[in-house]
Coordinates of C-alpha atoms in Angstrom, one line a residue:
Chain G
X1 CA 0.7 72.7 10.5
X2 CA -0.9 74.4 13.5
X3 CA -4.4 73.2 14.1
X4 CA -5.0 75.9 16.8
X5 CA -4.3 78.7 14.4
X6 CA -6.5 77.2 11.7
X7 CA -9.3 76.8 14.3
X8 CA -8.8 80.5 15.0
X9 CA -9.3 81.3 11.3
X10 CA -12.4 79.2 11.1
X11 CA -13.9 80.8 14.3
X12 CA -13.2 84.3 12.9
X13 CA -15.3 83.4 9.9
X14 CA -18.1 82.0 12.0
X15 CA -17.9 85.1 14.3
X16 CA -18.3 87.4 11.3
X17 CA -21.3 85.5 9.9
X18 CA -23.3 85.0 13.1
X19 CA -25.5 88.0 14.0
X20 CA -25.2 89.4 17.5
X21 CA -28.1 88.5 19.9
X22 CA -29.3 85.8 17.6
X23 CA -30.3 82.2 18.3
X24 CA -27.6 79.6 17.5
X25 CA -27.7 75.8 17.4
X26 CA -24.4 74.1 17.3
X27 CA -24.6 70.5 16.2
X28 CA -21.9 68.3 17.7
X29 CA -20.8 71.2 19.9
X30 CA -17.9 69.3 21.6
X31 CA -16.7 71.0 24.8
X32 CA -18.7 74.2 24.0
X33 CA -15.7 76.4 23.2
X34 CA -17.2 78.0 20.1
X35 CA -20.6 78.6 21.8
X36 CA -18.9 80.1 24.9
X37 CA -17.0 82.5 22.6
X38 CA -20.1 83.4 20.6
X39 CA -22.0 83.9 23.9
X40 CA -19.3 86.2 25.3
X41 CA -18.6 88.2 22.1
X42 CA -22.0 88.3 20.4
X43 CA -24.4 87.6 23.3
X44 CA -26.1 84.9 21.3
X45 CA -28.6 82.5 22.9
X46 CA -26.8 79.3 22.0
X47 CA -27.6 75.6 22.4
X48 CA -25.2 72.8 21.6
X49 CA -26.2 69.2 20.7
X50 CA -23.7 66.6 21.8
X51 CA -23.6 62.9 22.7
X52 CA -20.2 62.5 24.4
X53 CA -20.6 62.5 28.2
X54 CA -17.3 64.2 28.9
X55 CA -18.0 67.0 26.4
X56 CA -21.4 67.5 27.9
X57 CA -19.9 67.8 31.3
X58 CA -17.4 70.4 30.0
X59 CA -20.2 72.4 28.4
X60 CA -22.2 72.4 31.7
X61 CA -19.0 73.5 33.6
X62 CA -18.6 76.4 31.1
X63 CA -22.2 77.5 31.4
X64 CA -22.9 76.6 27.8
X65 CA -26.4 75.2 27.1
X66 CA -25.9 71.6 26.0
X67 CA -28.5 69.0 25.1
X68 CA -27.7 65.3 24.9
X69 CA -29.0 64.3 21.5
X70 CA -27.9 61.9 18.8
X71 CA -27.9 63.8 15.5
X72 CA -28.2 60.5 13.6
X73 CA -31.6 60.0 15.2
X74 CA -32.9 63.1 13.6
X75 CA -33.8 66.6 14.8
X76 CA -37.6 66.5 14.4
X77 CA -37.9 68.0 17.9
X78 CA -36.8 71.4 16.5
X79 CA -39.4 73.5 14.6
X80 CA -38.9 75.0 11.2
X81 CA -36.9 78.3 11.3
X82 CA -36.5 78.1 15.0
X83 CA -32.9 79.3 14.9
X84 CA -31.1 82.1 13.2
X85 CA -28.0 80.0 12.6
X86 CA -27.3 76.3 12.7
X87 CA -23.7 75.5 12.9
X88 CA -21.9 72.2 12.3
X89 CA -18.1 72.2 12.6
X90 CA -16.1 69.2 11.4
X91 CA -18.9 66.7 11.9
X92 CA -20.7 66.4 8.6
X93 CA -18.3 63.6 7.5
X94 CA -19.3 61.6 10.6
X95 CA -23.0 61.7 10.0
X96 CA -24.8 58.6 8.7
X97 CA -26.7 60.6 6.0
X98 CA -24.9 64.0 5.5
X99 CA -27.4 65.2 2.9
X100 CA -30.4 64.6 5.2
X101 CA -28.5 66.4 8.0
X102 CA -27.9 69.3 5.7
X103 CA -31.6 69.5 4.8
X104 CA -32.5 69.4 8.5
X105 CA -30.1 72.2 9.3
X106 CA -31.6 74.4 6.6
X107 CA -35.1 73.6 7.8
X108 CA -34.3 74.5 11.4
X109 CA -32.1 77.5 10.7
X110 CA -32.5 80.5 8.5
X111 CA -28.8 80.2 7.7
X112 CA -26.2 77.5 8.3
X113 CA -22.5 77.4 8.8
X114 CA -20.7 74.2 8.0
X115 CA -17.0 73.4 8.2
X116 CA -15.5 70.1 7.0
X117 CA -12.1 68.6 6.1
X118 CA -11.5 68.9 2.4
X119 CA -10.5 65.4 1.4
X120 CA -9.2 66.8 -1.9
X121 CA -6.3 68.4 -0.1
X122 CA -2.9 67.6 -1.7
X123 CA -1.7 65.8 1.5
X124 CA -4.6 63.4 1.4
X125 CA -4.1 62.9 -2.3
X126 CA -0.4 62.4 -2.0
X127 CA -0.9 59.9 0.9
X128 CA -3.3 57.8 -1.2
X129 CA -1.3 58.1 -4.4
X130 CA 2.2 57.5 -3.1
X131 CA 1.5 55.1 -0.2
X132 CA -1.5 53.5 -1.7
X133 CA -3.2 53.7 1.7
X134 CA -6.0 55.7 3.2
X135 CA -4.7 59.0 4.5
X136 CA -3.9 59.4 8.1
X137 CA -3.0 63.0 8.7
X138 CA -2.8 65.3 11.7
X139 CA -6.3 66.5 10.9
X140 CA -7.7 63.1 10.1
X141 CA -5.9 61.0 12.6
X142 CA -7.9 57.8 12.5
X143 CA -7.3 54.5 10.7
X144 CA -9.8 53.5 8.1
X145 CA -11.4 50.9 10.4
X146 CA -11.9 53.0 13.5
X147 CA -12.6 56.4 12.0
X148 CA -15.8 58.2 13.0
X149 CA -15.4 60.0 9.6
X150 CA -17.4 57.7 7.5
X151 CA -17.9 60.0 4.5
X152 CA -15.0 61.5 2.7
X153 CA -15.7 64.3 0.3
X154 CA -14.0 67.2 -1.3
X155 CA -15.1 70.8 -1.5
X156 CA -16.2 70.2 -5.1
X157 CA -18.4 67.2 -4.0
X158 CA -19.9 69.5 -1.4
X159 CA -20.7 72.2 -3.9
X160 CA -22.3 69.7 -6.3
X161 CA -24.5 68.5 -3.5
X162 CA -25.5 72.2 -2.7
X163 CA -26.4 72.7 -6.4
X164 CA -28.4 69.5 -6.5
X165 CA -30.4 70.5 -3.4
X166 CA -30.8 74.2 -4.4
X167 CA -28.8 75.3 -1.4
X168 CA -27.4 78.8 -1.7
X169 CA -23.8 79.4 -0.9
X170 CA -23.7 82.8 0.7
X171 CA -20.0 82.8 1.5
X172 CA -17.1 80.4 1.7
X173 CA -13.7 80.4 3.1
X174 CA -10.8 78.1 2.7
X175 CA -8.3 77.4 5.5
X176 CA -4.9 75.8 5.3
X177 CA -1.8 76.1 7.5
X178 CA 1.0 74.9 5.3
X179 CA 2.9 77.6 3.5
X180 CA 1.8 76.3 0.1
X181 CA -1.8 76.1 1.3
X182 CA -1.8 79.7 2.4
X183 CA -0.5 80.9 -0.9
X184 CA -2.7 78.7 -3.1
X185 CA -5.8 77.9 -1.2
X186 CA -8.0 80.5 -2.9
X187 CA -6.5 79.7 -6.4
X188 CA -7.0 75.9 -6.2
X189 CA -9.1 75.3 -3.1
X190 CA -9.8 71.7 -3.9
X191 CA -6.1 71.0 -3.7
X192 CA -4.8 73.5 -1.1
X193 CA -7.7 74.0 1.3
X194 CA -7.4 71.8 4.3
X195 CA -10.7 72.9 5.8
X196 CA -13.7 74.5 4.0
X197 CA -16.0 76.8 5.8
X198 CA -19.4 77.4 4.2
X199 CA -22.2 79.9 4.9
X200 CA -25.4 78.6 3.5
X201 CA -29.1 79.4 3.2
X202 CA -32.2 78.0 1.5
Chain V
X1 CA -18.9 64.7 64.0
X2 CA -19.8 61.3 65.3
X3 CA -17.3 58.5 64.7
X4 CA -18.1 56.2 61.8
X5 CA -19.6 59.1 59.8
X6 CA -17.6 59.8 56.6
X7 CA -16.0 63.2 55.9
X8 CA -18.4 63.8 53.0
X9 CA -21.4 63.4 55.2
X10 CA -23.2 66.4 56.7
X11 CA -22.9 64.4 60.0
X12 CA -25.6 64.3 62.6
X13 CA -28.6 66.4 61.8
X14 CA -31.7 67.4 63.7
X15 CA -35.1 68.3 62.2
X16 CA -37.0 71.3 63.3
X17 CA -40.7 71.8 63.4
X18 CA -41.6 75.2 62.0
X19 CA -45.0 76.8 62.4
X20 CA -46.1 78.7 59.4
X21 CA -48.5 81.0 61.1
X22 CA -50.0 82.4 58.0
X23 CA -53.1 81.3 56.0
X24 CA -52.4 78.9 53.1
X25 CA -55.1 78.9 50.4
X26 CA -55.0 75.6 48.7
X27 CA -55.9 75.1 45.0
X28 CA -59.1 73.3 46.1
X29 CA -60.3 76.4 47.9
X30 CA -59.7 75.2 51.4
X31 CA -57.7 77.6 53.6
X32 CA -55.3 76.2 56.2
X33 CA -55.1 79.1 58.8
X34 CA -51.6 77.8 59.8
X35 CA -49.5 74.7 59.2
X36 CA -46.4 73.0 60.5
X37 CA -43.5 71.9 58.5
X38 CA -40.7 69.5 59.5
X39 CA -37.4 71.0 58.1
X40 CA -33.8 70.1 58.0
X41 CA -31.0 72.5 56.8
X42 CA -27.5 71.7 55.8
X43 CA -24.6 74.2 55.3
X44 CA -24.6 77.9 56.2
X45 CA -26.7 80.7 54.8
X46 CA -24.4 83.4 53.6
X47 CA -24.8 87.1 54.6
X48 CA -27.0 88.2 51.7
X49 CA -29.0 84.9 51.9
X50 CA -28.4 84.1 48.3
X51 CA -26.9 80.6 48.5
X52 CA -30.0 78.7 49.5
X53 CA -31.0 75.5 47.6
X54 CA -34.5 74.1 48.1
X55 CA -34.9 70.3 47.9
X56 CA -38.3 69.1 46.8
X57 CA -39.1 65.5 47.7
X58 CA -41.1 63.0 45.7
X59 CA -44.0 60.7 46.6
X60 CA -42.5 59.0 49.7
X61 CA -39.8 61.4 50.6
X62 CA -39.3 63.3 53.8
X63 CA -37.3 66.2 55.2
X64 CA -34.5 63.9 56.1
X65 CA -32.5 64.2 52.9
X66 CA -28.9 64.1 54.2
X67 CA -26.9 63.1 57.3
X68 CA -27.9 60.8 60.1
X69 CA -29.8 61.2 63.3
X70 CA -27.2 59.3 65.2
X71 CA -24.7 56.5 65.0
X72 CA -25.8 53.4 63.0
X73 CA -28.8 55.3 61.6
X74 CA -29.8 55.2 58.0
X75 CA -28.6 58.4 56.1
X76 CA -31.1 60.7 54.5
X77 CA -32.6 59.8 51.1
X78 CA -30.4 62.1 49.0
X79 CA -27.2 61.7 51.1
X80 CA -25.2 60.6 48.1
X81 CA -25.6 64.1 46.6
X82 CA -25.7 66.4 49.7
X83 CA -22.6 67.1 51.8
X84 CA -19.2 68.8 51.9
X85 CA -17.6 68.4 48.4
X86 CA -20.7 66.6 47.0
X87 CA -22.8 67.7 44.0
X88 CA -24.9 69.8 46.4
X89 CA -21.9 71.1 48.3
X90 CA -22.7 72.1 51.9
X91 CA -19.4 74.1 52.0
X92 CA -21.0 76.5 49.4
X93 CA -24.7 76.2 49.7
X94 CA -27.3 76.4 52.4
X95 CA -29.7 73.5 51.7
X96 CA -33.3 73.5 52.9
X97 CA -35.2 70.2 52.9
X98 CA -38.7 70.0 54.2
X99 CA -41.5 67.5 54.6
X100 CA -44.4 68.8 52.6
X101 CA -48.0 69.1 53.8
X102 CA -50.1 66.1 53.2
X103 CA -47.2 63.8 53.8
X104 CA -46.7 61.9 57.0
X105 CA -43.3 62.7 58.6
X106 CA -44.5 65.3 61.1
X107 CA -45.7 68.1 58.8
X108 CA -49.4 69.0 58.7
X109 CA -51.1 66.1 57.0
X110 CA -53.6 63.2 57.3
X111 CA -51.9 61.9 60.5
X112 CA -51.9 65.3 62.3
X113 CA -54.8 66.7 64.3
X114 CA -57.4 68.8 62.5
X115 CA -57.8 71.7 64.9
X116 CA -61.5 72.0 63.9
X117 CA -62.5 68.5 64.9
X118 CA -59.7 67.7 67.4
X119 CA -59.2 64.4 65.5
X120 CA -56.6 63.3 63.0
X121 CA -57.4 64.7 59.5
X122 CA -57.3 61.2 58.0
X123 CA -59.2 60.9 54.7
X124 CA -60.6 64.4 55.3
X125 CA -57.4 66.1 54.5
X126 CA -58.0 68.5 51.6
X127 CA -57.0 67.4 48.1
X128 CA -53.6 68.8 47.2
X129 CA -51.9 70.0 44.1
X130 CA -48.2 70.4 43.5
X131 CA -48.7 74.2 43.5
X132 CA -49.9 73.9 47.1
X133 CA -46.6 72.4 48.1
X134 CA -44.9 75.3 46.2
X135 CA -47.0 77.8 48.0
X136 CA -46.2 76.3 51.4
X137 CA -42.5 76.3 50.4
X138 CA -42.8 79.9 49.5
X139 CA -44.2 80.7 53.0
X140 CA -41.3 78.8 54.5
X141 CA -38.9 80.8 52.3
X142 CA -40.4 84.0 53.7
X143 CA -40.1 82.6 57.2
X144 CA -36.4 82.0 56.6
X145 CA -35.9 85.5 55.1
X146 CA -34.7 84.1 51.8
X147 CA -35.5 86.3 48.7
X148 CA -34.4 84.1 45.9
X149 CA -33.4 80.4 45.8
X150 CA -30.0 79.8 44.1
X151 CA -31.8 76.7 42.9
X152 CA -34.9 74.6 43.4
X153 CA -34.1 70.9 42.9
X154 CA -36.2 67.8 42.7
X155 CA -36.6 64.4 41.2
X156 CA -39.8 62.9 39.9
X157 CA -42.7 64.8 41.7
X158 CA -39.8 66.9 43.1
X159 CA -39.0 68.0 39.5
X160 CA -42.6 68.9 39.0
X161 CA -42.4 71.3 42.0
X162 CA -39.1 72.7 40.6
X163 CA -40.9 73.5 37.3
X164 CA -44.0 74.9 39.0
X165 CA -41.7 77.2 41.1
X166 CA -40.3 78.6 37.8
X167 CA -43.7 79.4 36.5
X168 CA -45.4 80.7 39.7
X169 CA -42.5 82.7 41.1
X170 CA -40.2 83.4 38.3
X171 CA -38.2 86.0 40.3
X172 CA -37.7 83.8 43.3
X173 CA -35.3 81.2 41.9
X174 CA -32.2 81.5 39.8
X175 CA -32.2 77.8 38.7
X176 CA -34.6 75.0 38.4
X177 CA -33.1 71.5 38.4
X178 CA -35.6 68.9 37.1
X179 CA -34.6 65.3 37.5
X180 CA -36.4 62.2 36.2
X181 CA -39.6 64.2 35.9
X182 CA -42.4 65.0 33.5
X183 CA -44.7 67.8 32.5
X184 CA -47.7 65.5 33.2
X185 CA -48.2 61.8 33.9
X186 CA -49.0 59.4 31.1
X187 CA -52.1 57.2 31.2
X188 CA -49.9 54.2 32.1
X189 CA -48.5 56.2 35.0
X190 CA -51.9 57.1 36.3
X191 CA -52.9 53.5 35.9
X192 CA -50.1 52.3 38.2
X193 CA -51.1 55.0 40.8
X194 CA -54.7 53.8 40.6
X195 CA -53.6 50.2 41.2
X196 CA -51.8 51.4 44.3
X197 CA -54.7 53.3 45.6
X198 CA -57.1 50.4 44.9
X199 CA -54.8 48.1 46.8
X200 CA -55.0 50.4 49.9
X201 CA -58.7 50.9 49.6
X202 CA -59.4 47.2 49.3
X203 CA -57.8 46.5 52.6
X204 CA -60.6 45.9 55.2
X205 CA -58.5 47.8 57.7
X206 CA -58.7 50.9 55.5
X207 CA -62.2 51.8 57.0
X208 CA -62.9 54.4 54.3
X209 CA -59.8 56.2 55.4
X210 CA -60.8 56.5 59.0
X211 CA -58.4 53.8 60.3
X212 CA -56.6 56.0 62.8
X213 CA -59.8 56.4 64.8
X214 CA -60.3 52.7 64.7
X215 CA -56.7 52.2 66.0
X216 CA -55.7 50.2 62.9
X217 CA -54.0 50.7 59.6
X218 CA -54.4 49.1 56.1
X219 CA -50.9 47.8 56.2
X220 CA -51.4 44.9 53.8
X221 CA -53.0 47.3 51.3
X222 CA -50.2 49.9 51.7
X223 CA -47.6 47.1 51.4
X224 CA -49.1 45.9 48.1
X225 CA -49.3 49.5 46.9
X226 CA -45.6 49.9 47.5
X227 CA -44.8 46.6 45.9
X228 CA -46.5 47.7 42.7
X229 CA -44.8 51.0 42.8
X230 CA -41.4 49.5 43.5
X231 CA -41.6 47.2 40.5
X232 CA -42.2 50.3 38.3
X233 CA -39.2 52.1 39.8
X234 CA -36.7 49.4 38.8
X235 CA -35.7 48.3 35.4
X236 CA -36.3 44.8 34.0
X237 CA -32.5 44.6 33.5
X238 CA -31.6 45.4 37.0
X239 CA -34.2 43.1 38.5
X240 CA -32.7 40.3 36.4
X241 CA -29.2 41.1 37.5
X242 CA -30.0 41.5 41.1
X243 CA -32.5 38.7 41.6
X244 CA -32.8 36.6 38.5
X245 CA -34.6 33.4 39.3
X246 CA -32.7 32.8 42.5
X247 CA -34.6 31.1 45.2
X248 CA -34.9 32.4 48.8
X249 CA -36.3 29.1 50.0
X250 CA -37.6 25.8 48.8
X251 CA -36.3 23.7 45.9
X252 CA -37.5 22.5 42.5
X253 CA -36.2 18.9 43.2
X254 CA -38.9 16.4 42.3
X255 CA -40.5 14.8 45.3
X256 CA -39.9 17.9 47.5
X257 CA -43.1 19.7 48.6
X258 CA -41.6 22.6 50.5
X259 CA -43.0 25.9 49.2
X260 CA -40.8 27.9 46.9
X261 CA -40.0 31.5 47.3
X262 CA -38.1 33.5 44.7
X263 CA -35.6 36.2 45.9
X264 CA -37.6 38.8 44.1
X265 CA -40.8 37.8 46.0
X266 CA -39.0 38.0 49.3
X267 CA -37.4 41.4 48.4
X268 CA -40.7 42.9 47.4
X269 CA -42.5 41.6 50.4
X270 CA -39.8 43.0 52.7
X271 CA -40.0 46.4 50.9
X272 CA -43.8 46.5 51.1
X273 CA -43.8 45.4 54.8
X274 CA -41.2 48.0 55.7
X275 CA -42.9 50.8 53.9
X276 CA -46.3 50.0 55.4
X277 CA -44.9 50.7 58.8
X278 CA -43.2 54.0 57.8
X279 CA -45.9 55.6 55.6
X280 CA -49.5 56.6 55.9
X281 CA -52.1 55.2 53.6
X282 CA -54.1 58.4 53.3
X283 CA -51.0 60.4 52.5
X284 CA -50.1 57.8 49.8
X285 CA -53.5 58.3 48.2
X286 CA -53.3 62.1 48.5
X287 CA -49.9 62.4 47.0
X288 CA -50.4 59.9 44.1
X289 CA -53.5 61.9 43.2
X290 CA -51.3 65.1 43.3
X291 CA -49.0 63.4 40.8
X292 CA -52.0 62.4 38.5
X293 CA -53.5 65.9 38.5
X294 CA -50.2 67.6 37.7
X295 CA -50.2 69.2 34.3
X296 CA -47.6 71.9 33.9
X297 CA -49.3 73.7 31.0
X298 CA -53.0 73.2 31.7
X299 CA -53.6 76.8 32.4
X300 CA -51.3 78.0 29.6
X301 CA -53.6 76.7 26.8
X302 CA -51.9 73.3 27.1
X303 CA -48.8 74.8 25.5
X304 CA -45.6 74.0 27.4
X305 CA -43.7 76.7 25.4
X306 CA -46.2 79.3 26.5
X307 CA -46.0 77.9 30.1
X308 CA -42.2 78.1 30.2
X309 CA -42.3 81.5 28.6
X310 CA -43.2 82.7 32.1
X311 CA -40.0 81.4 33.6
X312 CA -37.0 83.6 34.2
X313 CA -34.5 81.0 35.6
X314 CA -32.1 78.7 34.0
X315 CA -32.8 75.0 33.8
X316 CA -30.9 71.7 34.1
X317 CA -32.9 68.6 33.1
X318 CA -31.6 65.1 33.8
X319 CA -33.1 61.8 32.8
X320 CA -32.0 58.1 33.2
X321 CA -31.8 55.7 30.3
X322 CA -33.6 52.8 32.0
X323 CA -36.3 54.9 33.7
X324 CA -39.6 53.7 32.1
X325 CA -41.9 55.4 34.7
X326 CA -40.6 58.9 33.9
X327 CA -38.9 58.0 30.6
X328 CA -36.1 60.2 29.1
X329 CA -38.6 61.2 26.4
X330 CA -40.6 63.1 29.0
X331 CA -37.4 65.0 29.9
X332 CA -36.7 65.7 26.2
X333 CA -40.2 67.2 25.9
X334 CA -39.4 69.5 28.8
X335 CA -36.0 70.5 27.2
X336 CA -37.6 71.0 23.8
X337 CA -40.2 73.3 25.2
X338 CA -37.6 75.3 27.2
X339 CA -35.5 75.7 24.1
X340 CA -38.5 76.8 22.1
X341 CA -39.3 79.3 24.9
X342 CA -35.8 80.7 24.6
X343 CA -34.7 79.6 28.1
X344 CA -31.3 78.5 29.1
X345 CA -31.3 74.7 29.5
X346 CA -29.0 71.8 29.5
X347 CA -30.1 68.2 29.3
X348 CA -28.3 65.0 30.1
X349 CA -29.5 61.5 29.7
X350 CA -27.5 59.4 32.2
X351 CA -26.8 55.8 31.3
X352 CA -28.1 53.7 34.2
X353 CA -29.8 50.4 34.7
X354 CA -31.4 51.5 38.0
X355 CA -34.7 52.6 36.5
X356 CA -36.6 55.6 38.1
X357 CA -34.8 55.0 41.4
X358 CA -31.5 56.1 39.7
X359 CA -32.1 59.7 40.7
X360 CA -31.5 58.7 44.3
X361 CA -28.5 56.4 43.8
X362 CA -24.8 57.1 43.3
X363 CA -23.8 57.5 39.7
X364 CA -20.5 59.2 38.7
X365 CA -21.8 60.8 35.6
X366 CA -25.0 62.1 37.3
X367 CA -22.8 63.4 40.1
X368 CA -20.5 65.2 37.7
X369 CA -23.3 66.9 35.6
X370 CA -25.2 68.0 38.7
X371 CA -21.9 69.0 40.5
X372 CA -20.6 71.0 37.5
X373 CA -23.9 72.8 37.1
X374 CA -24.2 73.7 40.8
X375 CA -20.5 74.6 41.0
X376 CA -21.1 77.2 38.4
X377 CA -24.1 78.5 40.2
X378 CA -21.9 78.8 43.3
X379 CA -19.1 80.5 41.4
X380 CA -21.6 83.1 40.2
X381 CA -22.8 83.7 43.7
X382 CA -19.2 84.0 45.0
X383 CA -18.3 86.3 42.1
X384 CA -15.7 84.0 40.5
X385 CA -17.6 83.4 37.3

């Protein structure tokens, strides 16, 4: 498994879905790497929301707009449709109420891009089935008691939620690094996609 | 550099009195035909004069922001952040710090002579707005031959000036750094300022503001004003940690009649007493009113988004968690308006128990955010970013 390469695949998708010169809000933007790339390649006007002080410092050092804000406390400060794209990468599973965050993202943005770890991946299933313990993988490195990832869900769970809330799936992409994953991720995504990337609209 | 001064200090500095020999039309309509400004500078202006930072002081600040006047002297009020290798790096920036008009550290104000009457201005000094300070700073900028500030920086009332600069002279600054500030004061804030003014005006030595002519000064009133202000600049938490219920003198032992003084009482009295000898009562009234009147978007249909729509510069907004006088929420409002207006802005809420005063005090995270931001500004100027 090569997390850097899979991040590259994910970023390629995001790059092709975000429009040049558009307004982008990145929720949980980390050290600002994605926004810096989008700024450089697509000349977007980007803002990241983040709560980790070190990440905020790194964003500032990179020249990425970063706003200290706790997503779990809501995003009422952003007006409806005030962004072209709202992005959230690998953070939905760490939100207190993912479904409400999703609603907020679609209220603020015309379109959304979401990536999340697919808990239905065979490695996670095998870990739980064979060891009888909550999976600890290279992608999900935490123990059950200290993990920030408080909601585990599969890509099917996510699609069911989208149907329930009338969210349109414009595009989706499945990412996996293992040889098996690469061969089979589009055939049986729930089993072979390690990460799911979704492009959504209202 | 004088011995005993650290390598990260700008060292011994001297202030210069600069005559701005051009008329300054104030917001109230009064024209000052000329005025004088006390100015300190740190660092070296580069060949194309593009590396200048303007420091905007708050209510009680002066031009003495960094360095010392001599051995064993107190360093300037923002010394923690200005110096070689510090957040405002004097190896890279030329830093301009002035005492604004209406204040009392040597620039034209209530304690200087009104040329028309030959007497100190006193209470007759014209009412000021933050924009008047900005306009005076712009005249100083011309005097120094600077076309565009790399950044205008200020905390509290200083942040208000940094924002006003961005709206009034959008092409004359590249960055506006707004620290522990607000787009307008809350009713509670105005209330505290009125308490302070009333304390001064109630002192019999105030003489309706004409105390200088009577060779006196409302020191008790000014001390009380400062004590009220000081309480609001600290957090409950910090006061508890620093002073708690410790006694300075006396005892609670039964049978003892000696008067009791808590440490906090002693501290506040000392701060008030010290301030009343350093500051001018009329200037305090004038500048607290300037704070009260400030409303960033008043002439932009009370719409901060429309107001910031006039800005061209990038912004850094910083707030401190325990600041209840200029709470982080006020800074969030600034940030939200800037984002809605499509401006580049970053916002950090620094964890601190130091209250409003935190913007003046050492804090590693604050230093890093400010340092990283300004380092990037310098990189751009030097062509490395």
